[in-house]
mmCIF file of C-alpha atoms in Angstrom:
data_model
loop_
_atom_site.group_PDB
_atom_site.id
_atom_site.type_symbol
_atom_site.label_atom_id
_atom_site.label_comp_id
_atom_site.label_asym_id
_atom_site.label_seq_id
_atom_site.Cartn_x
_atom_site.Cartn_y
_atom_site.Cartn_z
ATOM 1 C CA UNK A 1 6.095 -48.678 12.290
ATOM 2 C CA UNK A 2 2.345 -48.186 11.985
ATOM 3 C CA UNK A 3 0.872 -49.209 8.651
ATOM 4 C CA UNK A 4 -2.071 -46.998 7.226
ATOM 5 C CA UNK A 5 -5.107 -48.627 7.373
ATOM 6 C CA UNK A 6 -3.692 -51.716 9.301
ATOM 7 C CA UNK A 7 -6.926 -52.488 11.252
ATOM 8 C CA UNK A 8 -9.034 -52.596 7.924
ATOM 9 C CA UNK A 9 -6.334 -54.691 6.198
ATOM 10 C CA UNK A 10 -6.396 -57.038 9.134
ATOM 11 C CA UNK A 11 -10.233 -57.283 8.796
ATOM 12 C CA UNK A 12 -10.033 -58.148 5.078
ATOM 13 C CA UNK A 13 -7.422 -60.798 5.745
ATOM 14 C CA UNK A 14 -9.177 -62.399 8.688
ATOM 15 C CA UNK A 15 -12.907 -61.448 8.134
ATOM 16 C CA UNK A 16 -14.344 -64.057 10.430
ATOM 17 C CA UNK A 17 -13.012 -62.052 13.758
ATOM 18 C CA UNK A 18 -13.358 -58.708 12.296
ATOM 19 C CA UNK A 19 -16.507 -57.727 13.931
ATOM 20 C CA UNK A 20 -16.058 -59.343 17.159
ATOM 21 C CA UNK A 21 -16.331 -55.607 19.014
ATOM 22 C CA UNK A 22 -19.747 -54.403 20.231
ATOM 23 C CA UNK A 23 -21.420 -52.661 17.279
ATOM 24 C CA UNK A 24 -21.365 -49.013 17.120
ATOM 25 C CA UNK A 25 -24.319 -46.755 16.980
ATOM 26 C CA UNK A 26 -25.870 -46.289 13.527
ATOM 27 C CA UNK A 27 -24.910 -42.762 13.493
ATOM 28 C CA UNK A 28 -21.322 -43.400 14.316
ATOM 29 C CA UNK A 29 -20.971 -46.279 11.810
ATOM 30 C CA UNK A 30 -22.407 -43.940 9.120
ATOM 31 C CA UNK A 31 -20.169 -41.184 9.758
ATOM 32 C CA UNK A 32 -17.143 -43.311 9.978
ATOM 33 C CA UNK A 33 -18.209 -44.819 6.642
ATOM 34 C CA UNK A 34 -18.593 -41.551 4.937
ATOM 35 C CA UNK A 35 -15.254 -40.135 6.369
ATOM 36 C CA UNK A 36 -13.454 -42.664 4.719
ATOM 37 C CA UNK A 37 -15.275 -43.559 1.553
ATOM 38 C CA UNK A 38 -16.290 -39.970 0.428
ATOM 39 C CA UNK A 39 -12.826 -38.640 -0.378
ATOM 40 C CA UNK A 40 -11.659 -41.868 -2.155
ATOM 41 C CA UNK A 41 -14.783 -42.089 -4.034
ATOM 42 C CA UNK A 42 -14.635 -38.400 -4.986
ATOM 43 C CA UNK A 43 -10.967 -38.930 -6.358
ATOM 44 C CA UNK A 44 -12.162 -42.052 -8.118
ATOM 45 C CA UNK A 45 -15.193 -40.258 -9.654
ATOM 46 C CA UNK A 46 -12.969 -37.214 -10.707
ATOM 47 C CA UNK A 47 -10.558 -39.434 -12.352
ATOM 48 C CA UNK A 48 -13.246 -41.539 -14.065
ATOM 49 C CA UNK A 49 -14.943 -38.422 -15.452
ATOM 50 C CA UNK A 50 -11.647 -36.962 -16.577
ATOM 51 C CA UNK A 51 -10.690 -40.218 -18.427
ATOM 52 C CA UNK A 52 -14.175 -40.477 -19.769
ATOM 53 C CA UNK A 53 -14.110 -36.868 -21.281
ATOM 54 C CA UNK A 54 -10.587 -37.734 -22.801
ATOM 55 C CA UNK A 55 -11.784 -40.764 -24.431
ATOM 56 C CA UNK A 56 -14.783 -39.167 -25.559
ATOM 57 C CA UNK A 57 -12.993 -36.206 -27.161
ATOM 58 C CA UNK A 58 -10.665 -38.571 -28.729
ATOM 59 C CA UNK A 59 -13.493 -40.713 -30.243
ATOM 60 C CA UNK A 60 -14.929 -37.589 -31.868
ATOM 61 C CA UNK A 61 -11.471 -36.569 -33.195
ATOM 62 C CA UNK A 62 -10.266 -39.696 -34.488
ATOM 63 C CA UNK A 63 -13.220 -41.917 -34.761
ATOM 64 C CA UNK A 64 -13.790 -45.336 -33.226
ATOM 65 C CA UNK A 65 -11.010 -47.980 -32.911
ATOM 66 C CA UNK A 66 -11.354 -50.961 -35.154
ATOM 67 C CA UNK A 67 -12.361 -53.410 -32.113
ATOM 68 C CA UNK A 68 -15.423 -51.128 -31.327
ATOM 69 C CA UNK A 69 -16.608 -51.522 -34.857
ATOM 70 C CA UNK A 70 -16.134 -55.053 -34.825
ATOM 71 C CA UNK A 71 -17.838 -55.412 -31.337
ATOM 72 C CA UNK A 72 -20.867 -53.394 -32.451
ATOM 73 C CA UNK A 73 -20.996 -55.028 -35.871
ATOM 74 C CA UNK A 74 -21.383 -51.487 -37.395
ATOM 75 C CA UNK A 75 -19.774 -50.200 -40.435
ATOM 76 C CA UNK A 76 -16.633 -48.055 -39.320
ATOM 77 C CA UNK A 77 -17.450 -45.160 -41.563
ATOM 78 C CA UNK A 78 -20.996 -44.817 -40.346
ATOM 79 C CA UNK A 79 -19.893 -45.240 -36.865
ATOM 80 C CA UNK A 80 -17.206 -42.442 -37.276
ATOM 81 C CA UNK A 81 -19.681 -40.197 -38.765
ATOM 82 C CA UNK A 82 -21.924 -40.808 -35.808
ATOM 83 C CA UNK A 83 -19.128 -39.944 -33.502
ATOM 84 C CA UNK A 84 -18.113 -36.760 -35.339
ATOM 85 C CA UNK A 85 -21.536 -35.343 -35.145
ATOM 86 C CA UNK A 86 -21.779 -35.730 -31.399
ATOM 87 C CA UNK A 87 -21.767 -32.684 -29.338
ATOM 88 C CA UNK A 88 -18.602 -31.456 -27.744
ATOM 89 C CA UNK A 89 -18.230 -32.714 -23.967
ATOM 90 C CA UNK A 90 -18.298 -30.056 -21.209
ATOM 91 C CA UNK A 91 -15.307 -29.119 -19.629
ATOM 92 C CA UNK A 92 -14.264 -31.080 -16.533
ATOM 93 C CA UNK A 93 -14.426 -27.888 -14.243
ATOM 94 C CA UNK A 94 -18.273 -27.696 -15.165
ATOM 95 C CA UNK A 95 -18.807 -31.255 -14.166
ATOM 96 C CA UNK A 96 -16.590 -31.265 -11.031
ATOM 97 C CA UNK A 97 -18.893 -29.229 -8.630
ATOM 98 C CA UNK A 98 -21.658 -31.749 -9.488
ATOM 99 C CA UNK A 99 -19.384 -34.589 -8.399
ATOM 100 C CA UNK A 100 -19.375 -32.965 -4.757
ATOM 101 C CA UNK A 101 -23.064 -33.357 -4.564
ATOM 102 C CA UNK A 102 -23.603 -36.654 -6.369
ATOM 103 C CA UNK A 103 -20.915 -38.694 -5.058
ATOM 104 C CA UNK A 104 -22.014 -38.415 -1.350
ATOM 105 C CA UNK A 105 -25.825 -39.282 -2.649
ATOM 106 C CA UNK A 106 -24.434 -42.226 -4.639
ATOM 107 C CA UNK A 107 -22.564 -43.534 -1.589
ATOM 108 C CA UNK A 108 -25.643 -43.173 0.753
ATOM 109 C CA UNK A 109 -27.654 -44.740 -2.091
ATOM 110 C CA UNK A 110 -25.475 -47.621 -2.531
ATOM 111 C CA UNK A 111 -25.278 -48.250 1.222
ATOM 112 C CA UNK A 112 -29.108 -48.327 1.610
ATOM 113 C CA UNK A 113 -29.364 -50.488 -1.673
ATOM 114 C CA UNK A 114 -26.848 -52.999 -0.208
ATOM 115 C CA UNK A 115 -28.740 -52.885 3.071
ATOM 116 C CA UNK A 116 -32.063 -53.429 1.425
ATOM 117 C CA UNK A 117 -30.863 -56.434 -0.705
ATOM 118 C CA UNK A 118 -28.577 -57.972 1.620
ATOM 119 C CA UNK A 119 -31.314 -58.002 4.269
ATOM 120 C CA UNK A 120 -33.766 -59.626 1.870
ATOM 121 C CA UNK A 121 -31.024 -62.169 1.156
ATOM 122 C CA UNK A 122 -30.548 -63.027 4.621
ATOM 123 C CA UNK A 123 -34.113 -63.341 5.061
ATOM 124 C CA UNK A 124 -34.482 -65.915 2.311
ATOM 125 C CA UNK A 125 -31.709 -67.882 3.718
ATOM 126 C CA UNK A 126 -33.149 -67.999 7.361
ATOM 127 C CA UNK A 127 -30.068 -65.920 8.815
ATOM 128 C CA UNK A 128 -32.326 -63.134 10.499
ATOM 129 C CA UNK A 129 -32.836 -63.443 14.278
ATOM 130 C CA UNK A 130 -36.053 -62.230 15.876
ATOM 131 C CA UNK A 131 -35.066 -59.038 17.517
ATOM 132 C CA UNK A 132 -32.262 -57.869 15.252
ATOM 133 C CA UNK A 133 -34.042 -55.863 12.431
ATOM 134 C CA UNK A 134 -32.932 -53.630 9.444
ATOM 135 C CA UNK A 135 -31.118 -51.265 11.799
ATOM 136 C CA UNK A 136 -28.689 -54.062 12.508
ATOM 137 C CA UNK A 137 -28.243 -54.598 8.874
ATOM 138 C CA UNK A 138 -27.678 -50.744 8.355
ATOM 139 C CA UNK A 139 -24.967 -50.899 10.883
ATOM 140 C CA UNK A 140 -23.336 -53.908 9.558
ATOM 141 C CA UNK A 141 -23.248 -52.625 5.937
ATOM 142 C CA UNK A 142 -21.782 -49.260 7.193
ATOM 143 C CA UNK A 143 -18.908 -51.116 9.011
ATOM 144 C CA UNK A 144 -18.179 -53.295 5.902
ATOM 145 C CA UNK A 145 -18.260 -50.594 3.383
ATOM 146 C CA UNK A 146 -15.990 -48.521 5.423
ATOM 147 C CA UNK A 147 -13.586 -51.229 5.232
ATOM 148 C CA UNK A 148 -14.353 -52.041 1.723
ATOM 149 C CA UNK A 149 -13.718 -48.563 0.722
ATOM 150 C CA UNK A 150 -9.885 -49.781 0.611
ATOM 151 C CA UNK A 151 -11.099 -51.326 -2.603
ATOM 152 C CA UNK A 152 -11.602 -47.763 -4.035
ATOM 153 C CA UNK A 153 -8.306 -46.845 -2.909
ATOM 154 C CA UNK A 154 -6.839 -49.792 -4.856
ATOM 155 C CA UNK A 155 -8.925 -48.902 -7.834
ATOM 156 C CA UNK A 156 -7.232 -45.576 -7.821
ATOM 157 C CA UNK A 157 -3.959 -47.350 -8.883
ATOM 158 C CA UNK A 158 -5.850 -48.517 -12.099
ATOM 159 C CA UNK A 159 -5.590 -44.775 -13.196
ATOM 160 C CA UNK A 160 -1.642 -44.994 -13.225
ATOM 161 C CA UNK A 161 -0.431 -44.881 -16.767
ATOM 162 C CA UNK A 162 0.269 -48.319 -18.224
ATOM 163 C CA UNK A 163 -1.117 -49.981 -15.008
ATOM 164 C CA UNK A 164 -4.774 -49.830 -15.835
ATOM 165 C CA UNK A 165 -4.996 -52.634 -18.232
ATOM 166 C CA UNK A 166 -2.747 -55.023 -15.980
ATOM 167 C CA UNK A 167 -4.583 -54.309 -12.981
ATOM 168 C CA UNK A 168 -7.969 -54.623 -14.427
ATOM 169 C CA UNK A 169 -8.469 -58.222 -13.573
ATOM 170 C CA UNK A 170 -6.867 -58.314 -10.046
ATOM 171 C CA UNK A 171 -9.058 -55.290 -9.111
ATOM 172 C CA UNK A 172 -12.307 -57.132 -10.472
ATOM 173 C CA UNK A 173 -11.192 -60.175 -8.276
ATOM 174 C CA UNK A 174 -10.798 -57.780 -5.358
ATOM 175 C CA UNK A 175 -14.234 -56.135 -5.989
ATOM 176 C CA UNK A 176 -15.652 -59.460 -6.037
ATOM 177 C CA UNK A 177 -14.115 -60.542 -2.556
ATOM 178 C CA UNK A 178 -15.184 -57.032 -1.183
ATOM 179 C CA UNK A 179 -18.782 -57.798 -2.301
ATOM 180 C CA UNK A 180 -18.770 -60.955 -0.343
ATOM 181 C CA UNK A 181 -17.038 -59.346 2.745
ATOM 182 C CA UNK A 182 -20.012 -57.608 3.654
ATOM 183 C CA UNK A 183 -21.537 -61.078 4.346
ATOM 184 C CA UNK A 184 -19.048 -61.557 7.280
ATOM 185 C CA UNK A 185 -20.213 -58.202 8.954
ATOM 186 C CA UNK A 186 -23.962 -59.161 8.260
ATOM 187 C CA UNK A 187 -23.422 -62.685 9.918
ATOM 188 C CA UNK A 188 -21.317 -61.042 12.772
ATOM 189 C CA UNK A 189 -24.136 -58.579 13.706
ATOM 190 C CA UNK A 190 -27.161 -60.927 13.044
ATOM 191 C CA UNK A 191 -25.481 -63.672 15.011
ATOM 192 C CA UNK A 192 -25.645 -66.258 12.315
ATOM 193 C CA UNK A 193 -23.211 -68.413 10.609
ATOM 194 C CA UNK A 194 -20.717 -66.634 8.149
ATOM 195 C CA UNK A 195 -21.845 -68.720 5.163
ATOM 196 C CA UNK A 196 -25.480 -67.393 5.505
ATOM 197 C CA UNK A 197 -24.209 -63.850 5.480
ATOM 198 C CA UNK A 198 -21.824 -64.563 2.502
ATOM 199 C CA UNK A 199 -24.529 -66.409 0.724
ATOM 200 C CA UNK A 200 -26.909 -63.456 1.290
ATOM 201 C CA UNK A 201 -24.555 -61.149 -0.639
ATOM 202 C CA UNK A 202 -24.527 -63.803 -3.557
ATOM 203 C CA UNK A 203 -28.301 -64.203 -3.406
ATOM 204 C CA UNK A 204 -28.320 -60.184 -3.716
ATOM 205 C CA UNK A 205 -25.804 -60.554 -6.699
ATOM 206 C CA UNK A 206 -27.874 -63.185 -8.382
ATOM 207 C CA UNK A 207 -31.262 -61.563 -7.805
ATOM 208 C CA UNK A 208 -30.451 -58.113 -8.953
ATOM 209 C CA UNK A 209 -26.915 -58.271 -10.438
ATOM 210 C CA UNK A 210 -27.138 -60.940 -13.146
ATOM 211 C CA UNK A 211 -27.883 -58.596 -15.643
ATOM 212 C CA UNK A 212 -26.759 -55.134 -14.011
ATOM 213 C CA UNK A 213 -23.405 -56.376 -13.044
ATOM 214 C CA UNK A 214 -22.875 -58.021 -16.474
ATOM 215 C CA UNK A 215 -23.690 -54.834 -18.222
ATOM 216 C CA UNK A 216 -21.436 -52.624 -15.718
ATOM 217 C CA UNK A 217 -18.539 -55.119 -16.210
ATOM 218 C CA UNK A 218 -18.811 -54.854 -19.899
ATOM 219 C CA UNK A 219 -18.861 -51.140 -19.637
ATOM 220 C CA UNK A 220 -15.798 -51.047 -17.464
ATOM 221 C CA UNK A 221 -13.955 -53.331 -19.916
ATOM 222 C CA UNK A 222 -14.953 -50.952 -22.487
ATOM 223 C CA UNK A 223 -13.477 -48.104 -20.506
ATOM 224 C CA UNK A 224 -10.446 -49.725 -19.319
ATOM 225 C CA UNK A 225 -9.207 -50.835 -22.841
ATOM 226 C CA UNK A 226 -10.485 -47.812 -24.604
ATOM 227 C CA UNK A 227 -8.182 -45.446 -26.409
ATOM 228 C CA UNK B 1 -43.663 -40.718 18.220
ATOM 229 C CA UNK B 2 -43.978 -40.228 14.536
ATOM 230 C CA UNK B 3 -41.939 -42.335 12.535
ATOM 231 C CA UNK B 4 -40.118 -41.545 9.138
ATOM 232 C CA UNK B 5 -42.045 -43.341 6.120
ATOM 233 C CA UNK B 6 -38.995 -44.627 4.369
ATOM 234 C CA UNK B 7 -40.934 -46.692 1.999
ATOM 235 C CA UNK B 8 -42.794 -43.713 0.779
ATOM 236 C CA UNK B 9 -39.464 -41.978 0.452
ATOM 237 C CA UNK B 10 -37.816 -44.804 -1.307
ATOM 238 C CA UNK B 11 -40.984 -45.090 -3.873
ATOM 239 C CA UNK B 12 -40.559 -41.310 -4.408
ATOM 240 C CA UNK B 13 -36.888 -41.668 -5.350
ATOM 241 C CA UNK B 14 -37.718 -44.925 -7.389
ATOM 242 C CA UNK B 15 -40.356 -42.864 -9.156
ATOM 243 C CA UNK B 16 -37.960 -40.201 -9.805
ATOM 244 C CA UNK B 17 -35.551 -42.791 -11.306
ATOM 245 C CA UNK B 18 -38.316 -44.244 -13.564
ATOM 246 C CA UNK B 19 -39.014 -40.802 -14.750
ATOM 247 C CA UNK B 20 -35.325 -40.219 -15.733
ATOM 248 C CA UNK B 21 -35.028 -43.559 -17.198
ATOM 249 C CA UNK B 22 -37.997 -42.821 -19.509
ATOM 250 C CA UNK B 23 -35.905 -39.869 -20.852
ATOM 251 C CA UNK B 24 -33.310 -42.373 -21.661
ATOM 252 C CA UNK B 25 -35.536 -44.815 -23.625
ATOM 253 C CA UNK B 26 -34.446 -43.545 -26.899
ATOM 254 C CA UNK B 27 -31.015 -44.490 -26.414
ATOM 255 C CA UNK B 28 -31.885 -47.985 -25.097
ATOM 256 C CA UNK B 29 -30.486 -49.620 -28.291
ATOM 257 C CA UNK B 30 -27.055 -48.492 -27.297
ATOM 258 C CA UNK B 31 -26.960 -50.765 -24.238
ATOM 259 C CA UNK B 32 -25.095 -53.895 -25.008
ATOM 260 C CA UNK B 33 -27.692 -56.364 -23.492
ATOM 261 C CA UNK B 34 -27.678 -59.056 -20.979
ATOM 262 C CA UNK B 35 -24.155 -60.635 -20.756
ATOM 263 C CA UNK B 36 -25.544 -63.872 -19.116
ATOM 264 C CA UNK B 37 -28.035 -64.485 -21.995
ATOM 265 C CA UNK B 38 -25.397 -63.568 -24.381
ATOM 266 C CA UNK B 39 -23.111 -66.080 -22.793
ATOM 267 C CA UNK B 40 -25.554 -69.079 -22.131
ATOM 268 C CA UNK B 41 -28.480 -68.210 -24.486
ATOM 269 C CA UNK B 42 -30.960 -68.414 -21.658
ATOM 270 C CA UNK B 43 -32.811 -65.383 -20.112
ATOM 271 C CA UNK B 44 -31.387 -64.473 -16.738
ATOM 272 C CA UNK B 45 -33.689 -63.781 -13.659
ATOM 273 C CA UNK B 46 -33.726 -59.875 -14.457
ATOM 274 C CA UNK B 47 -33.809 -60.296 -18.333
ATOM 275 C CA UNK B 48 -36.363 -57.735 -19.551
ATOM 276 C CA UNK B 49 -36.211 -55.788 -16.394
ATOM 277 C CA UNK B 50 -34.334 -52.631 -17.982
ATOM 278 C CA UNK B 51 -36.780 -52.716 -20.846
ATOM 279 C CA UNK B 52 -39.675 -52.949 -18.308
ATOM 280 C CA UNK B 53 -38.024 -49.887 -16.364
ATOM 281 C CA UNK B 54 -37.865 -47.886 -19.534
ATOM 282 C CA UNK B 55 -41.461 -48.629 -20.504
ATOM 283 C CA UNK B 56 -42.747 -47.648 -16.952
ATOM 284 C CA UNK B 57 -40.737 -44.578 -17.201
ATOM 285 C CA UNK B 58 -42.667 -43.682 -20.313
ATOM 286 C CA UNK B 59 -46.156 -44.565 -18.555
ATOM 287 C CA UNK B 60 -46.319 -47.465 -20.996
ATOM 288 C CA UNK B 61 -48.015 -50.176 -18.697
ATOM 289 C CA UNK B 62 -49.008 -52.835 -21.061
ATOM 290 C CA UNK B 63 -45.276 -52.921 -22.574
ATOM 291 C CA UNK B 64 -43.771 -52.985 -18.911
ATOM 292 C CA UNK B 65 -46.012 -56.014 -17.991
ATOM 293 C CA UNK B 66 -44.956 -57.799 -21.033
ATOM 294 C CA UNK B 67 -41.240 -57.230 -20.591
ATOM 295 C CA UNK B 68 -41.261 -57.991 -16.828
ATOM 296 C CA UNK B 69 -44.513 -58.945 -15.315
ATOM 297 C CA UNK B 70 -43.417 -58.905 -11.550
ATOM 298 C CA UNK B 71 -42.002 -55.257 -11.906
ATOM 299 C CA UNK B 72 -45.208 -53.923 -13.484
ATOM 300 C CA UNK B 73 -47.311 -55.820 -10.601
ATOM 301 C CA UNK B 74 -45.080 -54.239 -7.957
ATOM 302 C CA UNK B 75 -45.476 -50.825 -9.350
ATOM 303 C CA UNK B 76 -49.145 -51.283 -9.517
ATOM 304 C CA UNK B 77 -49.126 -52.319 -5.823
ATOM 305 C CA UNK B 78 -46.772 -49.336 -4.723
ATOM 306 C CA UNK B 79 -49.601 -46.835 -3.885
ATOM 307 C CA UNK B 80 -50.928 -49.533 -1.299
ATOM 308 C CA UNK B 81 -47.423 -50.049 0.138
ATOM 309 C CA UNK B 82 -47.113 -46.225 0.283
ATOM 310 C CA UNK B 83 -50.691 -46.022 2.072
ATOM 311 C CA UNK B 84 -49.609 -48.703 4.529
ATOM 312 C CA UNK B 85 -46.464 -46.953 5.377
ATOM 313 C CA UNK B 86 -47.921 -43.435 5.771
ATOM 314 C CA UNK B 87 -50.459 -45.014 8.206
ATOM 315 C CA UNK B 88 -47.731 -46.831 10.090
ATOM 316 C CA UNK B 89 -45.636 -43.612 10.374
ATOM 317 C CA UNK B 90 -48.452 -41.493 11.469
ATOM 318 C CA UNK B 91 -49.341 -44.127 14.049
ATOM 319 C CA UNK B 92 -45.603 -44.188 15.317
ATOM 320 C CA UNK B 93 -45.348 -48.067 14.724
ATOM 321 C CA UNK B 94 -42.154 -49.388 14.067
ATOM 322 C CA UNK B 95 -41.708 -51.696 10.792
ATOM 323 C CA UNK B 96 -42.535 -55.422 11.487
ATOM 324 C CA UNK B 97 -39.740 -57.764 11.399
ATOM 325 C CA UNK B 98 -39.693 -59.992 8.320
ATOM 326 C CA UNK B 99 -41.628 -63.339 9.280
ATOM 327 C CA UNK B 100 -39.450 -65.931 10.461
ATOM 328 C CA UNK B 101 -41.614 -68.646 8.725
ATOM 329 C CA UNK B 102 -39.749 -71.273 6.737
ATOM 330 C CA UNK B 103 -42.824 -71.757 4.543
ATOM 331 C CA UNK B 104 -42.707 -68.046 3.626
ATOM 332 C CA UNK B 105 -39.196 -68.171 2.871
ATOM 333 C CA UNK B 106 -39.739 -71.188 0.673
ATOM 334 C CA UNK B 107 -42.531 -69.670 -1.102
ATOM 335 C CA UNK B 108 -40.504 -66.561 -1.766
ATOM 336 C CA UNK B 109 -37.861 -68.822 -3.372
ATOM 337 C CA UNK B 110 -40.637 -70.515 -5.549
ATOM 338 C CA UNK B 111 -42.033 -66.865 -6.534
ATOM 339 C CA UNK B 112 -38.420 -65.903 -7.572
ATOM 340 C CA UNK B 113 -37.962 -69.092 -9.619
ATOM 341 C CA UNK B 114 -41.160 -68.708 -10.996
ATOM 342 C CA UNK B 115 -40.526 -65.344 -12.221
ATOM 343 C CA UNK B 116 -37.229 -66.489 -13.733
ATOM 344 C CA UNK B 117 -38.838 -69.732 -15.408
ATOM 345 C CA UNK B 118 -41.503 -67.340 -16.956
ATOM 346 C CA UNK B 119 -38.845 -65.114 -18.498
ATOM 347 C CA UNK B 120 -37.093 -68.048 -19.878
ATOM 348 C CA UNK B 121 -40.212 -69.802 -21.056
ATOM 349 C CA UNK B 122 -41.228 -66.721 -22.831
ATOM 350 C CA UNK B 123 -37.866 -66.359 -24.464
ATOM 351 C CA UNK B 124 -37.602 -62.670 -23.141
#
């Protein structure tokens, strides 16, 4: 019996040998990444927006939960008044068409962002070889992100009722691994030691992510445990 | 063969992003702040960056320089980078590879550490 995404799962389990094949062309790598990642990211974005709108509506109707007032250190009455005065959220149907435009742009932006910063990280660590330039990084990132799209698929499980809070921590761990996983693709395509590739993704995270990831993590936690 | 000025396109996108960020400046107080600083009490390497971005988005260069000098200096140098990229694309030259010099890499590390130390020393 053929397991769905078998090759991708194998690559995630044994990342060092996952990129032994000759690299695809940039166009092919990009097309394969988008073909798998776009539908998953669209589903993820649609569910996130739907849940966000529901949580927003609930905040306006019922006021903030006790933990939020404590976290923000604000007077609950003042906070509730603030939420009551907020404008009504738009209907999901009005936002959905924008997701069709915004999600693919966000995916391309993520791909280029990762490529730029991982490339810089790899340079800082001495992992770049003479003739293999930025295009090699773009291909490696597209290959790795296509496989890492399975993380988006796993993230969809977090939307199942009752499972969101239970899966929050494992999903954060998975996201962390998938972040480092790009390093194996970088190392294989640039012909350097895997530790340099993985360390390049860590440098990227430290350089840009200390603040942004902390902020995003905090926001995610707020969304996950929200009403 | 003409080439695409990717740096110019990137700068245009960043400029658009900065403009949008400037519109969000009134809501900046709602952001929970840096998790690293909250946990350790020490500024992280990018502490002040968000405030600098918001200030740049509003055209407040002095404020941006105060919050994150490196970003303001980079932004000031962006037109030069754009001109170089346009000239490169017009002439059909490929992007040069990053220098393999160990000294330059070490210098880049020192620069990054210096930026961080500056933010910590100033208590940003």
